[in-house]
C-alpha cells in the first residue's frame, strides 16, 4: 500500500536550489489555491506533532520496510487522493500535512561535508518567481518577514521530523510494529478487498507491555500518539467508500470458475 520515498529528491520536488539574495532579489511568493501535485499522491509523510489533528480525518499508517515513516493515508490505492479534485483543490474539510504546506520550500544540505542546512525551494513551483505581484522574498537585500516565517516553519518541521524518527526507533526497539492488513467486504462481492504493504502498531504486544515499558511510553508522551494512530485506522472504510463514490474504487477480480466434478 505504501512505502517510504526512494527518489533522490523528496516527493513533490522536481528540483531544489538555494535561496539567494543575489540571484533572487526580485523574487516574490504568491498564493495558490490548488496543489496539482497532490492529485495522484495517496500517502503523505506525517510528523508525530500532527497525529492528534490528523487522526480525525485520515488513517495514520507506517510505511513498509526497515526505515518506516508515519504516513497520512489520503487514498487506499496508488494514484488516488480522495481529498482533492482533479485540479488539486480541497473537496471539503480535511487535514493538510505540514509536509504539503512546506512545499515548495525545504531545508537541505548544500555540501556533504557539513551538517549546515540552507533554505532551498523548487524553482518549478508556480508559487515563486520574478512576479509583479505577490509578497517579496527580500527587502533591502535582507530576508523579508515572509521569508523569515518560511525559514521558521521549515526549522520547526525538521525538529518535528527528528522527534518522529526517534518515536519510530523506539517502536522498533519495543517490537511494536507489525505488517498491517485490512480486509474490506463490500455488498455483491464474494471476496473482500485486502490491503497490505504497510505497518501498524501491534495491539496485542502493546497490551502485553510490562509495567516499566508501559510507564516509559506513557511518561515520554508516546502512548497518546500510539492511540491516535490506532483510532485513525477506523477511517480506512470511510476512505474506501469515498473512493467508490468518486468512481475510483478498486475493480473486483472476476470469480475463478470452479472445476466441475464428473
Short mmCIF file of C-alpha atoms in Angstrom, two decimals:
data_model
loop_
_atom_site.label_atom_id
_atom_site.label_comp_id
_atom_site.label_asym_id
_atom_site.label_seq_id
_atom_site.Cartn_x
_atom_site.Cartn_y
_atom_site.Cartn_z
CA UNK A 1 0.00 0.00 0.00
CA UNK A 2 2.73 2.46 0.93
CA UNK A 3 6.50 2.59 1.07
CA UNK A 4 8.98 5.27 2.02
CA UNK A 5 10.05 7.64 -0.79
CA UNK A 6 13.10 6.24 -2.58
CA UNK A 7 13.91 9.03 -5.07
CA UNK A 8 16.93 11.30 -4.68
CA UNK A 9 14.53 14.21 -4.24
CA UNK A 10 11.63 14.06 -1.78
CA UNK A 11 8.16 13.55 -3.21
CA UNK A 12 6.65 16.63 -4.92
CA UNK A 13 10.06 18.20 -5.55
CA UNK A 14 11.29 18.35 -9.15
CA UNK A 15 14.40 20.37 -8.34
CA UNK A 16 15.98 22.22 -5.43
CA UNK A 17 18.07 25.39 -5.47
CA UNK A 18 19.25 27.52 -2.52
CA UNK A 19 17.52 30.84 -1.99
CA UNK A 20 19.97 33.67 -2.67
CA UNK A 21 19.67 37.41 -2.04
CA UNK A 22 21.73 37.94 -5.19
CA UNK A 23 20.03 35.57 -7.61
CA UNK A 24 16.50 36.03 -6.27
CA UNK A 25 16.48 39.63 -5.12
CA UNK A 26 13.35 40.39 -7.15
CA UNK A 27 11.54 37.10 -6.48
CA UNK A 28 8.14 37.06 -4.89
CA UNK A 29 5.79 34.45 -3.46
CA UNK A 30 2.15 34.38 -4.48
CA UNK A 31 -0.71 32.40 -3.04
CA UNK A 32 -2.03 29.40 -4.96
CA UNK A 33 -5.44 27.83 -4.46
CA UNK A 34 -4.62 24.35 -5.71
CA UNK A 35 -1.94 21.70 -5.43
CA UNK A 36 -1.95 19.62 -8.66
CA UNK A 37 1.00 17.60 -7.36
CA UNK A 38 -1.32 16.14 -4.70
CA UNK A 39 -3.91 14.63 -7.03
CA UNK A 40 -2.06 11.35 -7.55
CA UNK A 41 -0.36 11.09 -4.15
CA UNK A 42 -2.19 8.75 -1.81
CA UNK A 43 0.26 8.73 1.13
CA UNK A 44 1.96 11.80 2.63
CA UNK A 45 4.74 11.83 5.26
CA UNK A 46 3.47 12.92 8.66
CA UNK A 47 5.24 14.02 11.85
CA UNK A 48 4.15 12.94 15.32
CA UNK A 49 3.32 16.58 16.14
CA UNK A 50 0.40 16.19 13.72
CA UNK A 51 -1.02 12.85 14.88
CA UNK A 52 -3.76 14.24 17.12
CA UNK A 53 -5.07 16.67 14.50
CA UNK A 54 -4.65 14.31 11.54
CA UNK A 55 -6.32 11.27 13.12
CA UNK A 56 -9.74 12.95 12.83
CA UNK A 57 -9.51 12.96 9.03
CA UNK A 58 -7.06 10.36 7.75
CA UNK A 59 -5.74 6.93 8.69
CA UNK A 60 -2.20 7.14 10.02
CA UNK A 61 -0.04 4.21 8.96
CA UNK A 62 3.68 3.42 8.81
CA UNK A 63 5.50 2.73 5.56
CA UNK A 64 6.76 -0.75 4.81
CA UNK A 65 10.44 -1.58 5.06
CA UNK A 66 13.15 -1.20 7.68
CA UNK A 67 13.08 2.61 7.79
CA UNK A 68 9.38 3.12 8.45
CA UNK A 69 7.93 6.61 8.46
CA UNK A 70 4.42 7.68 9.50
CA UNK A 71 2.12 8.45 6.58
CA UNK A 72 -1.23 10.18 6.24
CA UNK A 73 -3.30 7.92 4.01
CA UNK A 74 -5.35 10.05 1.62
CA UNK A 75 -6.41 7.13 -0.56
CA UNK A 76 -6.16 3.35 -0.33
CA UNK A 77 -4.93 2.81 -3.87
CA UNK A 78 -1.85 4.13 -5.67
CA UNK A 79 -2.63 7.34 -7.55
CA UNK A 80 -5.87 8.09 -5.66
CA UNK A 81 -6.32 11.07 -3.32
CA UNK A 82 -9.94 11.49 -2.26
CA UNK A 83 -9.36 14.84 -0.52
CA UNK A 84 -8.57 16.88 -3.65
CA UNK A 85 -10.29 17.17 -7.01
CA UNK A 86 -8.63 16.73 -10.39
CA UNK A 87 -7.20 20.27 -10.18
CA UNK A 88 -5.73 19.73 -6.74
CA UNK A 89 -8.32 21.78 -4.83
CA UNK A 90 -9.63 20.53 -1.50
CA UNK A 91 -13.05 18.89 -1.75
CA UNK A 92 -14.00 19.80 1.81
CA UNK A 93 -12.76 19.76 5.41
CA UNK A 94 -9.54 17.80 5.77
CA UNK A 95 -6.12 17.87 7.36
CA UNK A 96 -3.28 19.11 5.15
CA UNK A 97 0.03 17.66 6.38
CA UNK A 98 2.86 20.05 7.18
CA UNK A 99 4.89 18.25 4.50
CA UNK A 100 2.44 19.62 1.92
CA UNK A 101 2.24 23.07 3.48
CA UNK A 102 6.04 23.31 3.44
CA UNK A 103 6.26 22.86 -0.34
CA UNK A 104 7.97 24.35 -2.36
CA UNK A 105 10.41 25.14 0.44
CA UNK A 106 12.69 22.90 2.46
CA UNK A 107 15.96 22.94 4.37
CA UNK A 108 18.73 20.96 2.69
CA UNK A 109 22.46 20.33 2.98
CA UNK A 110 24.37 22.00 0.15
CA UNK A 111 27.61 20.13 0.90
CA UNK A 112 28.04 16.57 2.16
CA UNK A 113 30.90 17.60 4.46
CA UNK A 114 28.73 19.80 6.68
CA UNK A 115 25.53 19.47 8.67
CA UNK A 116 24.53 23.06 7.93
CA UNK A 117 21.11 23.36 6.31
CA UNK A 118 20.17 26.07 3.82
CA UNK A 119 16.73 27.30 2.80
CA UNK A 120 16.01 25.94 -0.67
CA UNK A 121 12.99 25.91 -2.98
CA UNK A 122 11.68 24.09 -6.02
CA UNK A 123 12.09 26.50 -8.98
CA UNK A 124 9.41 24.64 -10.95
CA UNK A 125 6.74 25.74 -8.47
CA UNK A 126 4.31 28.37 -9.78
CA UNK A 127 4.24 29.96 -6.32
CA UNK A 128 7.72 31.51 -6.51
CA UNK A 129 9.24 33.65 -9.24
CA UNK A 130 10.04 37.15 -10.52
CA UNK A 131 6.39 38.22 -10.39
CA UNK A 132 4.99 41.74 -10.47
CA UNK A 133 2.60 40.89 -7.67
CA UNK A 134 2.97 38.82 -4.53
CA UNK A 135 5.00 39.14 -1.35
CA UNK A 136 8.72 39.90 -1.74
CA UNK A 137 11.26 37.38 -0.52
CA UNK A 138 13.86 40.09 0.13
CA UNK A 139 13.62 43.72 1.24
CA UNK A 140 16.71 45.94 1.10
CA UNK A 141 18.81 42.84 0.45
CA UNK A 142 17.62 41.08 3.59
CA UNK A 143 15.11 38.25 4.04
CA UNK A 144 11.60 39.64 4.24
CA UNK A 145 9.17 38.88 7.04
CA UNK A 146 7.64 36.22 4.78
CA UNK A 147 10.99 34.53 4.20
CA UNK A 148 11.80 34.59 7.91
CA UNK A 149 8.44 32.93 8.58
CA UNK A 150 9.14 30.27 5.95
CA UNK A 151 12.54 29.59 7.49
CA UNK A 152 10.99 29.22 10.96
CA UNK A 153 8.34 26.83 9.60
CA UNK A 154 11.00 24.69 7.90
CA UNK A 155 13.16 24.65 11.04
CA UNK A 156 10.17 23.56 13.13
CA UNK A 157 9.40 20.86 10.57
CA UNK A 158 12.95 19.49 10.75
CA UNK A 159 12.76 19.34 14.54
CA UNK A 160 9.41 17.55 14.36
CA UNK A 161 10.87 15.12 11.82
CA UNK A 162 13.74 14.35 14.21
CA UNK A 163 11.26 13.66 17.03
CA UNK A 164 9.31 11.44 14.66
CA UNK A 165 12.40 9.43 13.78
CA UNK A 166 13.11 8.85 17.48
CA UNK A 167 9.49 7.79 18.04
CA UNK A 168 9.70 5.17 15.28
CA UNK A 169 13.06 3.90 16.55
CA UNK A 170 11.57 3.34 19.99
CA UNK A 171 8.61 1.49 18.47
CA UNK A 172 11.05 -0.80 16.67
CA UNK A 173 13.12 -1.36 19.82
CA UNK A 174 9.97 -2.49 21.65
CA UNK A 175 8.96 -4.57 18.62
CA UNK A 176 5.58 -2.86 18.45
CA UNK A 177 5.39 -2.52 14.66
CA UNK A 178 3.93 -5.32 12.56
CA UNK A 179 2.91 -5.83 8.96
CA UNK A 180 -0.61 -4.48 8.53
CA UNK A 181 -3.56 -5.93 6.66
CA UNK A 182 -7.05 -4.54 6.15
CA UNK A 183 -9.88 -6.52 4.53
CA UNK A 184 -12.97 -4.62 3.39
CA UNK A 185 -16.03 -6.63 2.43
CA UNK A 186 -18.46 -4.97 0.03
CA UNK A 187 -22.00 -5.97 -1.00
CA UNK A 188 -22.15 -8.04 -4.17
CA UNK A 189 -18.56 -9.26 -3.96
CA UNK A 190 -17.72 -12.65 -2.53
CA UNK A 191 -14.09 -11.79 -1.90
CA UNK A 192 -13.07 -8.82 0.29
CA UNK A 193 -10.65 -6.19 -0.92
CA UNK A 194 -7.43 -6.79 1.01
CA UNK A 195 -4.83 -4.07 1.54
CA UNK A 196 -1.29 -4.85 2.63
CA UNK A 197 2.13 -3.26 2.22
CA UNK A 198 2.10 -1.07 5.31
CA UNK A 199 2.95 -1.34 9.00
CA UNK A 200 0.91 -0.65 12.12
CA UNK A 201 1.07 -0.97 15.90
CA UNK A 202 0.62 -4.50 17.21
CA UNK A 203 -2.19 -4.06 19.75
CA UNK A 204 -1.58 -7.46 21.32
CA UNK A 205 2.06 -6.63 22.07
CA UNK A 206 1.00 -3.20 23.30
CA UNK A 207 -1.35 -4.82 25.83
CA UNK A 208 1.42 -7.20 26.94
CA UNK A 209 3.95 -4.46 27.73
CA UNK A 210 5.47 -4.79 31.20
CA UNK A 211 4.93 -2.09 33.79
CA UNK A 212 8.28 -0.35 33.26
CA UNK A 213 7.85 -0.27 29.47
CA UNK A 214 4.28 0.98 29.74
CA UNK A 215 5.39 3.63 32.21
CA UNK A 216 8.13 4.69 29.81
CA UNK A 217 5.87 5.20 26.80
CA UNK A 218 3.29 6.98 28.96
CA UNK A 219 5.78 9.38 30.54
CA UNK A 220 7.51 10.06 27.20
CA UNK A 221 4.24 11.01 25.51
CA UNK A 222 4.30 8.04 23.14
CA UNK A 223 1.08 6.46 24.39
CA UNK A 224 -1.32 9.18 23.15
CA UNK A 225 0.43 9.07 19.75
CA UNK A 226 0.02 5.30 19.58
CA UNK A 227 -3.68 5.62 20.42
CA UNK A 228 -4.14 8.37 17.80
CA UNK A 229 -2.66 6.02 15.18
CA UNK A 230 -4.87 3.11 16.27
CA UNK A 231 -8.05 5.20 16.40
CA UNK A 232 -7.34 6.61 12.93
CA UNK A 233 -7.33 3.15 11.35
CA UNK A 234 -11.10 3.10 11.71
CA UNK A 235 -11.20 5.61 8.85
CA UNK A 236 -9.97 3.00 6.35
CA UNK A 237 -13.51 2.03 5.39
CA UNK A 238 -14.54 5.69 5.06
CA UNK A 239 -11.67 6.29 2.65
CA UNK A 240 -12.64 3.17 0.69
CA UNK A 241 -16.28 4.25 0.44
CA UNK A 242 -15.28 7.74 -0.66
CA UNK A 243 -13.15 6.22 -3.43
CA UNK A 244 -16.09 4.13 -4.60
CA UNK A 245 -18.41 7.16 -4.58
CA UNK A 246 -15.89 9.07 -6.69
CA UNK A 247 -15.67 6.20 -9.17
CA UNK A 248 -12.10 5.50 -8.10
CA UNK A 249 -12.69 2.28 -6.21
CA UNK A 250 -10.74 -0.91 -6.95
CA UNK A 251 -12.10 -3.23 -9.61
CA UNK A 252 -13.08 -6.63 -8.20
CA UNK A 253 -11.33 -9.62 -9.70
CA UNK A 254 -13.58 -11.96 -11.67
CA UNK A 255 -14.58 -15.10 -9.87
CA UNK A 256 -12.43 -18.09 -10.73
CA UNK A 257 -14.59 -20.89 -12.17
CA UNK A 258 -14.51 -23.99 -10.04
CA UNK A 259 -13.87 -27.33 -11.76
CA UNK A 260 -16.96 -29.45 -12.23
CA UNK A 261 -16.60 -32.95 -10.92
CA UNK A 262 -17.89 -35.73 -13.17
#
